[in-house]
mmCIF file of C-alpha atoms in Angstrom:
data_model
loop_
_atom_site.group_PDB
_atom_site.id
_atom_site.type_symbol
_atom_site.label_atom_id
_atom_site.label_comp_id
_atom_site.label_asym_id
_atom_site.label_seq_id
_atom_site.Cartn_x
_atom_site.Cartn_y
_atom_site.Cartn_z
ATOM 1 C CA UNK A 274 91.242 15.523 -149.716
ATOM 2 C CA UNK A 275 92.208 13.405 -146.291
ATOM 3 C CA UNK A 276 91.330 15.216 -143.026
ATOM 4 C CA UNK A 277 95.153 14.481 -142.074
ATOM 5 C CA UNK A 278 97.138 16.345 -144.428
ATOM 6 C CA UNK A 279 100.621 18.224 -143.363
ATOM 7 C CA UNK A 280 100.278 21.500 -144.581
ATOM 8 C CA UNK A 281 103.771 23.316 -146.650
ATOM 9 C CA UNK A 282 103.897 26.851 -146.701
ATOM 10 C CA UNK A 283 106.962 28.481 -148.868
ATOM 11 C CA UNK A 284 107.538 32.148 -148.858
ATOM 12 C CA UNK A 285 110.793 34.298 -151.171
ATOM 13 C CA UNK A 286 111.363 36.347 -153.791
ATOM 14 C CA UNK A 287 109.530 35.666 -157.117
ATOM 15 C CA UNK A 288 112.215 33.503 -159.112
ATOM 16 C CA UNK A 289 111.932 30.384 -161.785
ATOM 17 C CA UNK A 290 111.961 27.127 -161.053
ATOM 18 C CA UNK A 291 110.883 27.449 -157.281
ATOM 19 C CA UNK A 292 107.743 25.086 -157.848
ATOM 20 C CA UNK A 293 109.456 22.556 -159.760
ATOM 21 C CA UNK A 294 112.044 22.676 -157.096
ATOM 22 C CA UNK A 295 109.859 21.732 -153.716
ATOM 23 C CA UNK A 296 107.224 18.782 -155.554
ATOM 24 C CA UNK A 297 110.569 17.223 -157.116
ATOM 25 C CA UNK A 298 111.898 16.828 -153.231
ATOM 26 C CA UNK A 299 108.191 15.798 -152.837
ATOM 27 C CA UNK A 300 108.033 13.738 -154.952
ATOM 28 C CA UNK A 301 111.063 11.736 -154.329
ATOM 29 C CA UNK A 302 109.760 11.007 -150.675
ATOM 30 C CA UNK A 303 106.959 9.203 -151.485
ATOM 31 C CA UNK A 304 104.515 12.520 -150.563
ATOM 32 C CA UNK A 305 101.427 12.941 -152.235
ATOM 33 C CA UNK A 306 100.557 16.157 -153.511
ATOM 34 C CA UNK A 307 96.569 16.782 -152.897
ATOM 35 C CA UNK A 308 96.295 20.591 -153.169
ATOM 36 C CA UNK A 309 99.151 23.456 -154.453
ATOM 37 C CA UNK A 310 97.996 27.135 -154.507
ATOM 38 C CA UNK A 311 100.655 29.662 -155.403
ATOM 39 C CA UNK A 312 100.677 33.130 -155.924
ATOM 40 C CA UNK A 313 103.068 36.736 -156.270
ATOM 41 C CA UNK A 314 102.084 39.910 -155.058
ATOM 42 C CA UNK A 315 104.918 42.971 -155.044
ATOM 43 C CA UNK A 316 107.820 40.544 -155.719
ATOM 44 C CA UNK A 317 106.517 38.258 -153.270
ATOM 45 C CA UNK A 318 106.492 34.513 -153.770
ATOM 46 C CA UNK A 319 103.909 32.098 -151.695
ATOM 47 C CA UNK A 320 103.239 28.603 -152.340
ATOM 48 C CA UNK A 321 101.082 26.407 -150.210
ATOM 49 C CA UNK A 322 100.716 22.574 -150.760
ATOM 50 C CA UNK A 323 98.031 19.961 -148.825
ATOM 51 C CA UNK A 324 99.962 16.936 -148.787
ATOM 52 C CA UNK A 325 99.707 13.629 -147.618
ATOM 53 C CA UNK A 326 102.552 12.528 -145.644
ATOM 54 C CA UNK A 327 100.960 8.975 -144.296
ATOM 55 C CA UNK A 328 103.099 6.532 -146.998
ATOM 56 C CA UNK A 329 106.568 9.001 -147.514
ATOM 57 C CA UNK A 330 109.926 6.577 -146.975
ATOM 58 C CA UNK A 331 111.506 9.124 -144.615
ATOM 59 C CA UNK A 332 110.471 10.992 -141.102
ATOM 60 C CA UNK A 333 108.462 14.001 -140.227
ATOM 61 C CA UNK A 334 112.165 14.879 -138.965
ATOM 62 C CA UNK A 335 113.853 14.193 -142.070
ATOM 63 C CA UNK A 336 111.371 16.006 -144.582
ATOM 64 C CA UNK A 337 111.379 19.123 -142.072
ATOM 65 C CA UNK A 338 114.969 19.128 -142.218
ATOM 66 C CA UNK A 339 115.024 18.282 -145.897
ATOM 67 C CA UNK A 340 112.748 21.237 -146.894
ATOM 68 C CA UNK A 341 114.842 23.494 -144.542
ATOM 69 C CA UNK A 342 117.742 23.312 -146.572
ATOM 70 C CA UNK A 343 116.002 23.229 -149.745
ATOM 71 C CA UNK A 344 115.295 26.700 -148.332
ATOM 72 C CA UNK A 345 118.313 27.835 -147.417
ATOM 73 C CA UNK A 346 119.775 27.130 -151.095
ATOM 74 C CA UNK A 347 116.692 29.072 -152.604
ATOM 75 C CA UNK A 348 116.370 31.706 -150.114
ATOM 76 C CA UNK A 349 113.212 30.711 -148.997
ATOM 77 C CA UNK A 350 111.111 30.482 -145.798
ATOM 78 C CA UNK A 351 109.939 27.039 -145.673
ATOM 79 C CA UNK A 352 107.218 25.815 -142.683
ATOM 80 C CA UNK A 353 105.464 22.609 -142.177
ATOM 81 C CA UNK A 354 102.776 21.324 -140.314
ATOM 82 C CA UNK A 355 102.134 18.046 -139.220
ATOM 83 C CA UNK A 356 98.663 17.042 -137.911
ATOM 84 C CA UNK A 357 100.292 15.934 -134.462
ATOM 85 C CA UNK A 358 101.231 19.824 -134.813
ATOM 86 C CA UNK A 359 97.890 21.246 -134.635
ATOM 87 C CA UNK A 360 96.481 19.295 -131.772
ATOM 88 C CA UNK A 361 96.480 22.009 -129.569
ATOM 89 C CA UNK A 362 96.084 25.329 -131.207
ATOM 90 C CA UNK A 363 97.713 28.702 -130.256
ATOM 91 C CA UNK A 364 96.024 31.503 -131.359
ATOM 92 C CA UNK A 365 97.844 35.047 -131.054
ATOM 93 C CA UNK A 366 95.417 37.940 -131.493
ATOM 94 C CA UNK A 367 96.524 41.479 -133.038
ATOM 95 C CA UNK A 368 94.732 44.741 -131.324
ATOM 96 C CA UNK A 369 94.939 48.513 -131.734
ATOM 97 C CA UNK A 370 93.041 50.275 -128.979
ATOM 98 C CA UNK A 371 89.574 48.960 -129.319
ATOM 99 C CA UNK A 372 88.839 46.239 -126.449
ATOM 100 C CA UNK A 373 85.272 44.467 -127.229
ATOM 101 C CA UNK A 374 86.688 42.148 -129.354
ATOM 102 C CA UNK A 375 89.279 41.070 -127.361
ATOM 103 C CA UNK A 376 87.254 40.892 -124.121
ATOM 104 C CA UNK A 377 84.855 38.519 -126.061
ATOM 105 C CA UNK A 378 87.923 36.090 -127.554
ATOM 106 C CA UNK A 379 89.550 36.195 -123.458
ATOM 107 C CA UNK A 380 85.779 35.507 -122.374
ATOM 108 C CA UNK A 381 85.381 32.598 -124.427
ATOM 109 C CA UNK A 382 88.592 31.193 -123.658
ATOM 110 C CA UNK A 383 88.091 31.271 -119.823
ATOM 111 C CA UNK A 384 84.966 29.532 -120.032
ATOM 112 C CA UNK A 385 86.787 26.917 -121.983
ATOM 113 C CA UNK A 386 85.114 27.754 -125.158
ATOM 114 C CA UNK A 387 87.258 27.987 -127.992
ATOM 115 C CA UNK A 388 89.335 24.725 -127.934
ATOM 116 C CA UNK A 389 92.365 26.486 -128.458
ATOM 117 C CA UNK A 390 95.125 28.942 -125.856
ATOM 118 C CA UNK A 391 95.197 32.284 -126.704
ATOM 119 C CA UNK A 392 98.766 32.499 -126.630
ATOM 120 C CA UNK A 393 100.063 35.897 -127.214
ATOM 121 C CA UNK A 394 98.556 39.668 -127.413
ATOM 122 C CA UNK A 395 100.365 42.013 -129.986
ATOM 123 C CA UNK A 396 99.487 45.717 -130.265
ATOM 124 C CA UNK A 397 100.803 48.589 -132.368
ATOM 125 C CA UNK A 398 99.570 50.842 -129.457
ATOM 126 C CA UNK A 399 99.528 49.627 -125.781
ATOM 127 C CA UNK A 400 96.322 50.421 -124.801
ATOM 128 C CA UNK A 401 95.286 46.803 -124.197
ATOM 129 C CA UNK A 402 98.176 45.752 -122.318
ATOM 130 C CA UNK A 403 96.296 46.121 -118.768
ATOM 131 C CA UNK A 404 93.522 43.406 -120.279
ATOM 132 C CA UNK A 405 95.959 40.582 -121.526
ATOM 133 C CA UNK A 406 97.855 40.968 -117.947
ATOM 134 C CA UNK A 407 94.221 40.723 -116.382
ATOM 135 C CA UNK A 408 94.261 36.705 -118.066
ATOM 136 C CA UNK A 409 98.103 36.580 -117.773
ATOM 137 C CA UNK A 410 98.645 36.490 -121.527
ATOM 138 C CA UNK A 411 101.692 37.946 -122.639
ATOM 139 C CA UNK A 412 101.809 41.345 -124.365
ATOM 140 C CA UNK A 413 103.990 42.606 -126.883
ATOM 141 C CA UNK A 414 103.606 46.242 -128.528
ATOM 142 C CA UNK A 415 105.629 46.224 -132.108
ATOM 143 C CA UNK A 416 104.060 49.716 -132.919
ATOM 144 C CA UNK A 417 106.163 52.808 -133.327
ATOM 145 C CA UNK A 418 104.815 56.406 -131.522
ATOM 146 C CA UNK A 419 102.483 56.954 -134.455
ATOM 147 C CA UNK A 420 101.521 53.137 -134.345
ATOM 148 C CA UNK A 421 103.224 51.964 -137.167
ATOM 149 C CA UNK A 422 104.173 48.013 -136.822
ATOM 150 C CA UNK A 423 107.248 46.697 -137.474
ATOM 151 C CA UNK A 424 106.622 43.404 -139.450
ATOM 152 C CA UNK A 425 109.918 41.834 -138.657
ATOM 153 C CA UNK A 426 109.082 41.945 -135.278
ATOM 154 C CA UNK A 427 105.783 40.811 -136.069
ATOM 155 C CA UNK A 428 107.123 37.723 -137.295
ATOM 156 C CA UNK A 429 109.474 36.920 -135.223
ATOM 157 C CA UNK A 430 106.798 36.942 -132.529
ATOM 158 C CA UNK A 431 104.510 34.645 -134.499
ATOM 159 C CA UNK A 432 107.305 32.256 -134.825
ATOM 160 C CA UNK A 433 108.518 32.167 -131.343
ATOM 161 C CA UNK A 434 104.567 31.607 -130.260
ATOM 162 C CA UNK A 435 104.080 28.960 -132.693
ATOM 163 C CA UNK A 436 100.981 30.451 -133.985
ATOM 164 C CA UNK A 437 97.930 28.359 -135.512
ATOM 165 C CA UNK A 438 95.554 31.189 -136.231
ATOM 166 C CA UNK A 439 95.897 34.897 -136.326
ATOM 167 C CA UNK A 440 92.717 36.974 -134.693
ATOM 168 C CA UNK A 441 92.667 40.732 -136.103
ATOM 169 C CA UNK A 442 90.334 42.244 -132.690
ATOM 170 C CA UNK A 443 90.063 45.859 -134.948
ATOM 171 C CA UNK A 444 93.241 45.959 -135.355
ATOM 172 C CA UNK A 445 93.966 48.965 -137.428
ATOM 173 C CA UNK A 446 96.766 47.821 -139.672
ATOM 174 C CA UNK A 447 97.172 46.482 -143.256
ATOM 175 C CA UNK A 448 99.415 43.541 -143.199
ATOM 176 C CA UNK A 449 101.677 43.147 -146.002
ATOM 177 C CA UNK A 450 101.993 39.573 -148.118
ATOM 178 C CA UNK A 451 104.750 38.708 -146.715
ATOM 179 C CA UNK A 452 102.578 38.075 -143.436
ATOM 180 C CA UNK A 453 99.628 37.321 -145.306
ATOM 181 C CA UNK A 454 100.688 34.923 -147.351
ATOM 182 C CA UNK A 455 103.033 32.882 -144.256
ATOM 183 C CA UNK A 456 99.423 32.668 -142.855
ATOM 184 C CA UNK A 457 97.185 32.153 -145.783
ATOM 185 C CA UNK A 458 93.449 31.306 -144.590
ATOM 186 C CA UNK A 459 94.797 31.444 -141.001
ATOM 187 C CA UNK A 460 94.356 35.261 -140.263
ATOM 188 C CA UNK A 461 90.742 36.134 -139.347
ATOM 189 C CA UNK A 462 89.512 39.958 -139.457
ATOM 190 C CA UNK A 463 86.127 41.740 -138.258
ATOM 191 C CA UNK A 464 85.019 44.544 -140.330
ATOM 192 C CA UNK A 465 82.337 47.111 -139.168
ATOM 193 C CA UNK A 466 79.942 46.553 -142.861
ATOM 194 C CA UNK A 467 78.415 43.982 -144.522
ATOM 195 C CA UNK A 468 80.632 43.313 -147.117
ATOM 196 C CA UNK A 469 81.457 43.607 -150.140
ATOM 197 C CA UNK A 470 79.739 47.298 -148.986
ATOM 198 C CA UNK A 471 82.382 50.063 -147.525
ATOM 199 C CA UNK A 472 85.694 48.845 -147.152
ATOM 200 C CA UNK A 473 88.698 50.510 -145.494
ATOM 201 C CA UNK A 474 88.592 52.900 -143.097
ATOM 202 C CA UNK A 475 85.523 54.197 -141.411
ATOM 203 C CA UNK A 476 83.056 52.035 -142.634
ATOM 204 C CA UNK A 477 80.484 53.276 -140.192
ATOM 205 C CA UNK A 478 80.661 56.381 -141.476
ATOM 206 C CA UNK A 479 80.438 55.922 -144.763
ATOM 207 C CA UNK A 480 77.097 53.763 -144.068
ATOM 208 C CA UNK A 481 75.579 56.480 -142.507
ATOM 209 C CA UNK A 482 76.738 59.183 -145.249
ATOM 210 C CA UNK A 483 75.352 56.852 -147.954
ATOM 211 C CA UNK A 484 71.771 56.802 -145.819
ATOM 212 C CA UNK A 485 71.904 52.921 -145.668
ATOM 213 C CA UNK A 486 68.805 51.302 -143.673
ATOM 214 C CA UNK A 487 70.342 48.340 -142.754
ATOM 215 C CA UNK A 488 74.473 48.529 -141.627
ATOM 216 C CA UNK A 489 76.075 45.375 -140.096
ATOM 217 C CA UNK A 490 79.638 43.736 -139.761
ATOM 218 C CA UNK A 491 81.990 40.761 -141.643
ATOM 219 C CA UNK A 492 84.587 38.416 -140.381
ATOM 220 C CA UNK A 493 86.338 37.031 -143.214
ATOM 221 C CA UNK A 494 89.948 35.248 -143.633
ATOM 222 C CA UNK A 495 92.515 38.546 -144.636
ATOM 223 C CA UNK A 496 94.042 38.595 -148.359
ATOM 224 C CA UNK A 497 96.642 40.643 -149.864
ATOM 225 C CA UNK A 498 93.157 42.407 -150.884
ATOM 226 C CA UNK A 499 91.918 44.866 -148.628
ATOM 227 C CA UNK A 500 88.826 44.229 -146.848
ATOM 228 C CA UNK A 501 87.528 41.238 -149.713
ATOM 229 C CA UNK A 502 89.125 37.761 -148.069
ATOM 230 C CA UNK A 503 86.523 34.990 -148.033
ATOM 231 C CA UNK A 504 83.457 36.076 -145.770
ATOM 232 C CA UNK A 505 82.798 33.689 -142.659
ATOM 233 C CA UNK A 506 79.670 34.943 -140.788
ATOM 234 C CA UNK A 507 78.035 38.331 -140.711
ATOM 235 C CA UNK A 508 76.163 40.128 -138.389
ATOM 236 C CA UNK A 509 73.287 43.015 -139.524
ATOM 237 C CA UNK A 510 71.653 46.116 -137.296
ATOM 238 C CA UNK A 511 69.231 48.786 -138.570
ATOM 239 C CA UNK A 512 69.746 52.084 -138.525
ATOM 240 C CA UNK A 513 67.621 54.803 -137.538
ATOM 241 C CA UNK A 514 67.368 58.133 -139.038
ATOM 242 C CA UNK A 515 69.184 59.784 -136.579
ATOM 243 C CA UNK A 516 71.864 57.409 -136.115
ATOM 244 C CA UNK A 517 75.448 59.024 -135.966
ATOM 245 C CA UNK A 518 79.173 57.748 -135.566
ATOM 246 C CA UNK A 519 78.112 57.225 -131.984
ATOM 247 C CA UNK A 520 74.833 55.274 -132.151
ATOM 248 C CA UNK A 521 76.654 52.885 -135.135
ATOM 249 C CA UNK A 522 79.625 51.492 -132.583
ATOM 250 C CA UNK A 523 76.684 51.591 -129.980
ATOM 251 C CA UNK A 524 74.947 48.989 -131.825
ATOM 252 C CA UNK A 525 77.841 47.214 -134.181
ATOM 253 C CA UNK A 526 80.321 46.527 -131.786
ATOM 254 C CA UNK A 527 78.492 43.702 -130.021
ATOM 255 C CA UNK A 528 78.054 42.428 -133.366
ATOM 256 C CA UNK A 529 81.456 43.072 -134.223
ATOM 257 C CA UNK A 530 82.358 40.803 -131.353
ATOM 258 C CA UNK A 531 79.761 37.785 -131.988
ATOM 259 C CA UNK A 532 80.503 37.867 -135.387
ATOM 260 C CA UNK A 533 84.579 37.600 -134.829
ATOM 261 C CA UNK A 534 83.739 34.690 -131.979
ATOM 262 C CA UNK A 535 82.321 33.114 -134.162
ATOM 263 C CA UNK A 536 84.333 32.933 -136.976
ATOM 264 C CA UNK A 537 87.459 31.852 -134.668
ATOM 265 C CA UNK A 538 85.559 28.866 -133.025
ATOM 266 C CA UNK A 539 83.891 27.937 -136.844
ATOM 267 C CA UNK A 540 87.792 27.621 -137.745
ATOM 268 C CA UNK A 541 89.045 25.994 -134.844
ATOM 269 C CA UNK A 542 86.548 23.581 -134.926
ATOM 270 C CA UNK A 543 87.415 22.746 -139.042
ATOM 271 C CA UNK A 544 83.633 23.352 -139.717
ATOM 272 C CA UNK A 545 84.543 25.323 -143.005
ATOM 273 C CA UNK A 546 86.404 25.570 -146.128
ATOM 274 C CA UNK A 547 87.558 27.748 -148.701
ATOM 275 C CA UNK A 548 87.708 27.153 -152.108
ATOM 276 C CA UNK A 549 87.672 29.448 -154.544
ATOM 277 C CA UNK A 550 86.714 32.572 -152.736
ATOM 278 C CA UNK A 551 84.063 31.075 -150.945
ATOM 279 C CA UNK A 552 83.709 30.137 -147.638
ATOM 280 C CA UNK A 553 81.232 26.882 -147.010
ATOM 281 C CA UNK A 554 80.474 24.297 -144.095
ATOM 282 C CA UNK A 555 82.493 21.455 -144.275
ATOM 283 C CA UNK A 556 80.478 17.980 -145.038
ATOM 284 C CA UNK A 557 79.880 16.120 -141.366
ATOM 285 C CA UNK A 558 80.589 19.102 -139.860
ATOM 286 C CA UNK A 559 78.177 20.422 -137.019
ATOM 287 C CA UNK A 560 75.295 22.353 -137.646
ATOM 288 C CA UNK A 561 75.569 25.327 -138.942
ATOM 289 C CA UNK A 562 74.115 28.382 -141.409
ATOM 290 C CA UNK A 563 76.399 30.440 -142.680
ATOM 291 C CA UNK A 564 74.747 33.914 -142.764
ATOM 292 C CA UNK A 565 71.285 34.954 -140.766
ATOM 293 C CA UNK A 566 69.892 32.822 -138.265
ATOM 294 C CA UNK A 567 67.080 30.681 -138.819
ATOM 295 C CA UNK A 568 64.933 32.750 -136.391
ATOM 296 C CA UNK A 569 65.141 35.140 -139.517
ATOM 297 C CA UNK A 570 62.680 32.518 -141.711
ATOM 298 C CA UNK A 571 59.663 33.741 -139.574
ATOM 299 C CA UNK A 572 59.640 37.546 -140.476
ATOM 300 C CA UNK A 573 60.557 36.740 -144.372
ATOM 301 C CA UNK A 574 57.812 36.385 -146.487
ATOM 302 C CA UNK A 575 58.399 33.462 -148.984
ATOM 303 C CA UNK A 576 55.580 34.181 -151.446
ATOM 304 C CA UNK A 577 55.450 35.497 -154.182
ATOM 305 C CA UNK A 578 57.632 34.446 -156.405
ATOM 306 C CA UNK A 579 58.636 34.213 -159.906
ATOM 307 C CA UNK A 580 56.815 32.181 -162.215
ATOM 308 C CA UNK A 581 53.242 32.081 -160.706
ATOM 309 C CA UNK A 582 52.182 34.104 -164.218
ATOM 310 C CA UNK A 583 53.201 30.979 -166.461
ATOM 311 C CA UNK A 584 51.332 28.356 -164.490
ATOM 312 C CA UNK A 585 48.069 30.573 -164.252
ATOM 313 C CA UNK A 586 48.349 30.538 -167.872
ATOM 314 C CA UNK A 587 48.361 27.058 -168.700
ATOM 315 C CA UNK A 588 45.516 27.127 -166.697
ATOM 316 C CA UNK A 589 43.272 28.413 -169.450
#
């Protein structure tokens, strides 16, 4: 696939025809198609297409506008992304009441770090509102008194900010597919295990209740499937035998943090893929392990292993 592809996402209600519909227009531009994903979950319909726009017979303008009104006649959300669109990446990041995470991602971005604005701060509480005005980011707080988010809102914020990448800093929400899938492999989460071990809700807990030795914490892109999105990097902690809810957070949220860092700049910088599930470093890309680092090698044994018995015996 070419490194400058325009990316087509199209969101509505599950009908026929709605493929066929969008590569036809596609098709009669000029526009190579080099990747088409599509998917329905609860009535929801999301397509998203990697294409190459370099050789189509009509403008960025004209296709936008074009697609727009293929849209509007199928009742369906239609966005595109040129390359010249992603130069400079906004990033809005969704928290709860939790503020390591979010201290780390303003951090970073102070010190020039993630090559990318951190454009917007949207809570469902408004806990963190004092540490977004603190870096003069604007703060928006969509949640109800119990904390429940109103999506529409949601959206409509996203939109108006332009946003590249969505940063979950614990936020304590499940977003629906029809966020999810406007944002496919562009929403990042931190989870307090090493997945696929104790998803949902209190994770720490559940790692201590099941007497685990070794507890740690995931950031992974966010799915329609809770907790099981492609895993980016993970982070790992033991646990003593006293360890409660307290001593956990003591020692997983700096984790939680490094790990989420991570993951954002590992995106921003296009070092990795997904295909199929699987998250992996992208060819040319800088250096990078995804998982444990090296340091790790010296404290693992790497003998024995299988298949010493079969040589010994050919010995004889």
């Amino acid at each position: 696939m070419t490194t400058d592809i325009t990316e087509i996402t199209v969101i509505g209600d599950d009908d026929t025809g709605l493929v066929a519909n969008v590569t036809s227009l596609l098709f009669e531009r000029g526009i190579n198609i080099e990747d088409l994903d599509q998917a329905v979950r609860d009535g929801v319909f999301r397509m998203y297409l990697a294409v190459d726009t370099s050789e189509m017979v009509c403008t960025e303008e004209t296709l936008r506008q074009d697609l727009n009104d293929l849209g509007d006649d199928l009742g369906l959300d239609v966005q595109v992304r040129f390359p010249a669109d992603r130069e400079t990446q906004q990033i809005a990041v969704l928290v709860t009441k939790e503020s390591h995470c979010l201290e780390a991602l303003f951090e970073a971005w102070a010190n020039d770090e993630l090559g990318a604005d951190i454009g917007v701060v949207i809570g469902n509480h408004d806990d963190l509102q004092p540490l977004a005005e603190h870096y003069d980011v604007p703060f928006h707080d969509i949640g109800d008194e119990g904390g429940q988010q109103n999506e529409d809102e949601l959206l409509e914020l996203l939109a108006d900010y332009d946003v590249d990448l969505i940063v979950l800093a614990r936020y304590m929400r499940i977003l629906s597919p029809n966020v999810v899938f406007r944002y496919e492999d562009r929403i990042i989460n931190v989870h307090p295990s090493l997945l696929p071990a104790f998803p949902g809700a209190e994770a720490y807990r559940q790692a201590i209740e099941e007497g685990v030795r070794v507890a740690g914490v995931t950031a992974h892109y966010v799915t329609t499937d809770l907790d099981q999105g492609p895993i980016i990097s993970q982070r790992a902690f033991d646990v003593p035998d006293d360890a409660d809810l307290d001593e956990m957070k003591r020692r997983g949220q700096p984790l939680e943090a490094d790990a989420l860092l991570e993951a954002v700049k590992l995106h921003l910088n296009g070092d990795i893929s997904v295909h199929r599930g699987r998250t992996s470093v992208r060819e040319n890309a800088t250096q990078y392990q995804l998982g444990l680092p090296e340091e790790i090698d010296e404290f693992t044994p790497d003998r024995p292993v299988d298949g010493i018995g079969s040589v010994v015996a050919k010995d004889r």
